[in-house]
CSV table of C-alpha atoms in Angstrom, one decimal:
chain,number,residue,atom,x,y,z
A,545,ASP,CA,104.8,22.5,178.8
A,546,THR,CA,102.1,25.2,178.9
A,547,GLY,CA,100.9,25.0,175.3
A,548,VAL,CA,97.6,23.5,174.0
A,549,SER,CA,97.5,19.8,174.4
A,550,GLN,CA,95.2,17.2,172.7
A,551,ASP,CA,94.5,13.6,173.5
A,552,PRO,CA,94.7,11.2,171.8
A,553,ARG,CA,97.2,12.1,169.1
A,554,HIS,CA,95.9,9.3,166.9
A,555,LYS,CA,92.7,7.3,166.8
A,556,ILE,CA,91.7,4.4,164.6
A,557,THR,CA,88.1,3.3,164.8
A,558,LYS,CA,85.6,1.3,162.8
A,559,ARG,CA,82.7,2.9,161.0
A,560,GLY,CA,79.7,3.3,163.3
A,561,GLN,CA,81.7,3.6,166.5
A,562,ASN,CA,81.7,6.7,168.8
A,563,VAL,CA,84.9,8.6,169.5
A,564,THR,CA,85.8,11.4,171.9
A,565,PHE,CA,88.7,13.8,171.8
A,566,ARG,CA,90.0,16.1,174.5
A,567,CYS,CA,91.6,19.5,174.3
A,568,ASP,CA,93.4,21.3,177.2
A,569,PRO,CA,93.9,25.0,176.3
A,570,ILE,CA,96.5,27.4,177.6
A,571,SER,CA,95.4,27.9,181.1
A,572,GLU,CA,94.5,31.6,181.1
A,573,HIS,CA,92.8,31.5,177.7
A,574,ASN,CA,89.1,32.1,177.7
A,575,ARG,CA,88.3,31.0,174.1
A,576,LEU,CA,88.7,27.5,172.7
A,577,TYR,CA,88.2,26.5,169.0
A,578,TRP,CA,87.8,23.2,167.2
A,579,TYR,CA,88.9,22.8,163.5
A,580,ARG,CA,89.0,19.9,161.1
A,581,GLN,CA,91.7,19.6,158.5
A,582,THR,CA,91.7,17.1,155.7
A,583,LEU,CA,94.7,16.3,153.6
A,584,GLY,CA,95.9,19.1,151.4
A,585,GLN,CA,93.4,21.6,152.8
A,586,GLY,CA,93.5,24.4,155.4
A,587,PRO,CA,91.8,23.9,158.7
A,588,GLU,CA,88.0,24.4,158.6
A,589,PHE,CA,86.2,26.0,161.6
A,590,LEU,CA,83.8,23.7,163.5
A,591,THR,CA,82.9,25.5,166.7
A,592,TYR,CA,84.1,27.7,169.5
A,593,PHE,CA,83.6,28.5,173.1
A,594,GLN,CA,84.0,31.6,175.2
A,595,ASN,CA,84.5,30.2,178.7
A,596,GLU,CA,81.8,27.5,178.9
A,597,ALA,CA,79.4,29.0,176.4
A,598,GLN,CA,79.4,27.6,172.9
A,599,LEU,CA,79.1,30.7,170.7
A,600,GLU,CA,79.1,29.4,167.2
A,601,LYS,CA,78.8,26.2,165.3
A,602,SER,CA,79.7,25.7,161.7
A,603,ARG,CA,77.2,24.0,159.3
A,604,LEU,CA,80.0,21.4,158.9
A,605,LEU,CA,79.1,20.3,162.4
A,606,SER,CA,76.4,17.7,161.8
A,607,ASP,CA,74.2,16.4,164.6
A,608,ARG,CA,76.6,13.5,165.1
A,609,PHE,CA,79.1,16.0,166.4
A,610,SER,CA,78.9,17.5,169.9
A,611,ALA,CA,81.3,19.6,171.8
A,612,GLU,CA,81.4,20.6,175.4
A,613,ARG,CA,83.5,22.8,177.7
A,614,PRO,CA,81.7,22.2,181.0
A,615,LYS,CA,83.9,24.2,183.3
A,616,GLY,CA,85.4,26.7,180.9
A,617,SER,CA,88.7,24.8,180.9
A,618,PHE,CA,89.2,21.6,178.9
A,619,SER,CA,86.9,20.7,176.0
A,620,THR,CA,85.7,17.5,174.5
A,621,LEU,CA,84.6,16.8,170.9
A,622,GLU,CA,82.5,13.7,170.4
A,623,ILE,CA,81.6,12.1,167.1
A,624,GLN,CA,78.8,9.6,167.1
A,625,ARG,CA,78.3,6.8,164.5
A,626,THR,CA,81.6,7.7,162.8
A,627,GLU,CA,81.7,7.6,159.0
A,628,GLN,CA,84.7,7.2,156.7
A,629,GLY,CA,84.3,10.9,155.7
A,630,ASP,CA,85.1,11.9,159.3
A,631,SER,CA,88.7,10.8,158.8
A,632,ALA,CA,90.7,14.0,159.3
A,633,MET,CA,93.0,15.9,161.7
A,634,TYR,CA,91.0,17.5,164.4
A,635,LEU,CA,92.8,20.6,165.7
A,636,CYS,CA,92.1,22.6,168.9
A,637,ALA,CA,93.2,26.1,169.4
A,638,SER,CA,92.9,28.6,172.3
A,639,SER,CA,93.1,32.4,172.6
A,640,LEU,CA,92.7,35.2,175.1
A,641,ALA,CA,89.9,37.5,174.0
A,642,GLN,CA,90.5,40.9,175.6
A,643,GLY,CA,88.5,43.1,173.3
A,644,LEU,CA,91.7,44.4,171.7
A,645,GLY,CA,92.8,44.1,168.1
A,646,GLN,CA,95.1,41.1,168.0
A,647,GLU,CA,93.8,37.8,169.3
A,648,THR,CA,96.1,35.1,168.3
A,649,GLN,CA,95.0,31.5,168.3
A,650,TYR,CA,97.5,28.9,169.5
A,651,PHE,CA,97.1,25.4,168.2
A,652,GLY,CA,97.5,22.0,169.7
A,653,PRO,CA,99.2,19.1,167.9
A,654,GLY,CA,95.9,17.7,166.7
A,655,THR,CA,94.2,14.4,166.8
A,656,ARG,CA,94.4,12.3,163.7
A,657,LEU,CA,91.3,10.2,163.2
A,658,LEU,CA,91.1,7.3,160.8
A,659,VAL,CA,87.7,5.6,160.3
A,660,LEU,CA,87.9,2.2,158.7
B,572,ALA,CA,83.3,32.5,147.1
B,573,GLN,CA,86.7,31.9,148.6
B,574,LYS,CA,87.5,34.3,151.5
B,575,ILE,CA,91.2,33.5,151.4
B,576,THR,CA,93.1,32.8,148.2
B,577,GLN,CA,96.6,31.4,148.0
B,578,THR,CA,97.5,30.9,144.3
B,579,GLN,CA,100.8,29.1,144.8
B,580,PRO,CA,100.2,25.5,145.7
B,581,GLY,CA,104.0,24.9,145.9
B,582,MET,CA,107.1,27.1,146.0
B,583,PHE,CA,110.8,26.4,145.9
B,584,VAL,CA,113.5,28.7,147.3
B,585,GLN,CA,117.2,28.4,147.5
B,586,GLU,CA,118.6,28.4,151.1
B,587,LYS,CA,119.5,31.9,152.3
B,588,GLU,CA,117.3,33.6,149.6
B,589,ALA,CA,114.1,35.5,150.3
B,590,VAL,CA,110.7,34.2,149.2
B,591,THR,CA,107.3,35.8,149.0
B,592,LEU,CA,104.1,33.7,149.6
B,593,ASP,CA,101.0,35.3,148.2
B,594,CYS,CA,97.6,35.8,149.9
B,595,THR,CA,94.6,37.7,148.9
B,596,TYR,CA,91.4,38.0,150.9
B,597,ASP,CA,87.8,39.0,150.5
B,598,THR,CA,85.9,40.9,153.1
B,599,SER,CA,83.5,43.8,153.5
B,600,ASP,CA,84.1,44.1,157.2
B,601,PRO,CA,86.3,47.2,158.0
B,602,SER,CA,87.6,45.4,161.1
B,603,TYR,CA,89.6,42.3,160.5
B,604,GLY,CA,92.9,40.6,161.2
B,605,LEU,CA,95.2,38.6,159.0
B,606,PHE,CA,97.4,35.8,160.2
B,607,TRP,CA,100.1,33.5,158.8
B,608,TYR,CA,100.7,30.1,160.2
B,609,LYS,CA,103.3,27.5,159.5
B,610,GLN,CA,102.5,23.8,159.5
B,611,PRO,CA,105.5,21.5,159.3
B,612,SER,CA,105.2,17.8,158.5
B,613,SER,CA,104.6,17.1,162.2
B,614,GLY,CA,101.2,18.7,161.8
B,615,GLU,CA,101.2,21.4,164.5
B,616,MET,CA,100.1,24.9,163.4
B,617,ILE,CA,102.7,27.5,164.4
B,618,PHE,CA,101.7,31.2,164.6
B,619,LEU,CA,104.1,33.4,162.6
B,620,ILE,CA,102.7,36.9,162.2
B,621,TYR,CA,99.6,39.1,162.6
B,622,GLN,CA,98.4,42.2,160.7
B,623,GLY,CA,95.3,44.2,161.8
B,624,SER,CA,93.2,46.0,159.3
B,625,TYR,CA,93.8,49.4,161.0
B,626,ASP,CA,97.5,48.9,161.5
B,627,GLN,CA,99.4,51.6,159.7
B,628,GLN,CA,102.7,49.8,159.3
B,629,ASN,CA,103.5,46.4,157.9
B,630,ALA,CA,104.0,43.7,160.6
B,631,THR,CA,107.5,42.2,161.1
B,632,GLU,CA,108.6,39.3,163.3
B,633,GLY,CA,112.2,38.4,162.9
B,634,ARG,CA,112.7,36.9,159.4
B,635,TYR,CA,109.0,37.2,158.7
B,636,SER,CA,107.4,40.3,157.3
B,637,LEU,CA,103.9,40.9,156.0
B,638,ASN,CA,103.5,43.0,152.9
B,639,PHE,CA,100.0,44.4,153.6
B,640,GLN,CA,98.3,46.2,150.7
B,641,LYS,CA,94.8,47.0,152.0
B,642,ALA,CA,93.4,48.5,148.8
B,643,ARG,CA,94.4,45.4,146.8
B,644,LYS,CA,93.3,43.1,149.7
B,645,SER,CA,96.6,41.3,149.8
B,646,ALA,CA,98.7,40.2,152.7
B,647,ASN,CA,101.8,38.5,151.3
B,648,LEU,CA,104.3,36.8,153.6
B,649,VAL,CA,108.0,37.5,153.0
B,650,ILE,CA,110.5,35.2,154.5
B,651,SER,CA,114.1,36.5,154.4
B,652,ALA,CA,117.2,34.4,154.5
B,653,SER,CA,115.4,31.1,154.1
B,654,GLN,CA,116.5,28.1,156.1
B,655,LEU,CA,116.0,24.4,155.6
B,656,GLY,CA,113.7,24.4,158.6
B,657,ASP,CA,111.4,26.7,156.8
B,658,SER,CA,110.2,23.9,154.6
B,659,ALA,CA,106.5,23.5,155.5
B,660,MET,CA,103.0,24.4,154.6
B,661,TYR,CA,102.1,28.0,155.1
B,662,PHE,CA,98.5,29.1,155.7
B,663,CYS,CA,97.1,32.6,155.4
B,664,ALA,CA,94.1,33.2,157.6
B,665,MET,CA,91.6,36.0,158.4
B,666,ARG,CA,89.4,36.8,161.3
B,667,GLU,CA,86.4,39.1,160.7
B,668,LYS,CA,84.7,41.0,163.6
B,669,THR,CA,81.3,40.4,162.0
B,670,SER,CA,81.9,36.6,161.9
B,671,TYR,CA,82.2,36.2,165.6
B,672,ASP,CA,85.9,36.2,165.4
B,673,LYS,CA,86.2,32.8,163.9
B,674,VAL,CA,89.3,32.3,161.7
B,675,ILE,CA,89.1,31.3,158.0
B,676,PHE,CA,92.1,29.6,156.5
B,677,GLY,CA,93.3,29.6,152.9
B,678,PRO,CA,94.3,26.4,151.1
B,679,GLY,CA,98.0,26.8,151.9
B,680,THR,CA,101.3,27.0,150.0
B,681,SER,CA,103.9,24.3,150.3
B,682,LEU,CA,107.4,25.8,150.6
B,683,SER,CA,110.5,23.7,150.0
B,684,VAL,CA,113.9,25.2,150.8
B,685,ILE,CA,116.7,23.8,148.6
B,686,PRO,CA,120.2,23.5,150.0
């Protein structure tokens, strides 16, 4: 399977604990995006990387959230001191930016987080 | 202000019929792209179709077509010959060049195909 993969698919944690999610993009894709989706809503942009550089962060991304893409391949999203409001689906997407018009983002299956 | 508006929270369509899902958007950027994604109950976002702001013709992909009316800022998705497997959430999304290419999603429309 050469699509975007995410691990774990589900995570249940207690309030105050730290969690880390991993995303493996499509191998030749240079851009990687993180989104958060709550029930009944569309995905909300969190941050994105071009290669290893983090180019933009949403105001939704509090200082408890940190994302890395150290070698320009896989990425991790860490949430420290989780709160119940962090419960959501965390989606990762990747794309190939070539400076052309269409740049389609392909999504992974998501990590569903439940904070108790 | 909402960048992407989808006014139909839920839609029903008879199997084999066509259905139109509405999407309007708001941007002052002359360079932008519009996308439609499908999200079945399994949760994965599946890319369906893309329309660029400078594209002269409406995009088509198999049973999907995009009715792009630039002056009205609308990008409706038309699904022809609906199938039971089309039952899902459908999201309209936009990428603006001036927003560092991040994609903004609408609230979605839930489509149910009735046998």
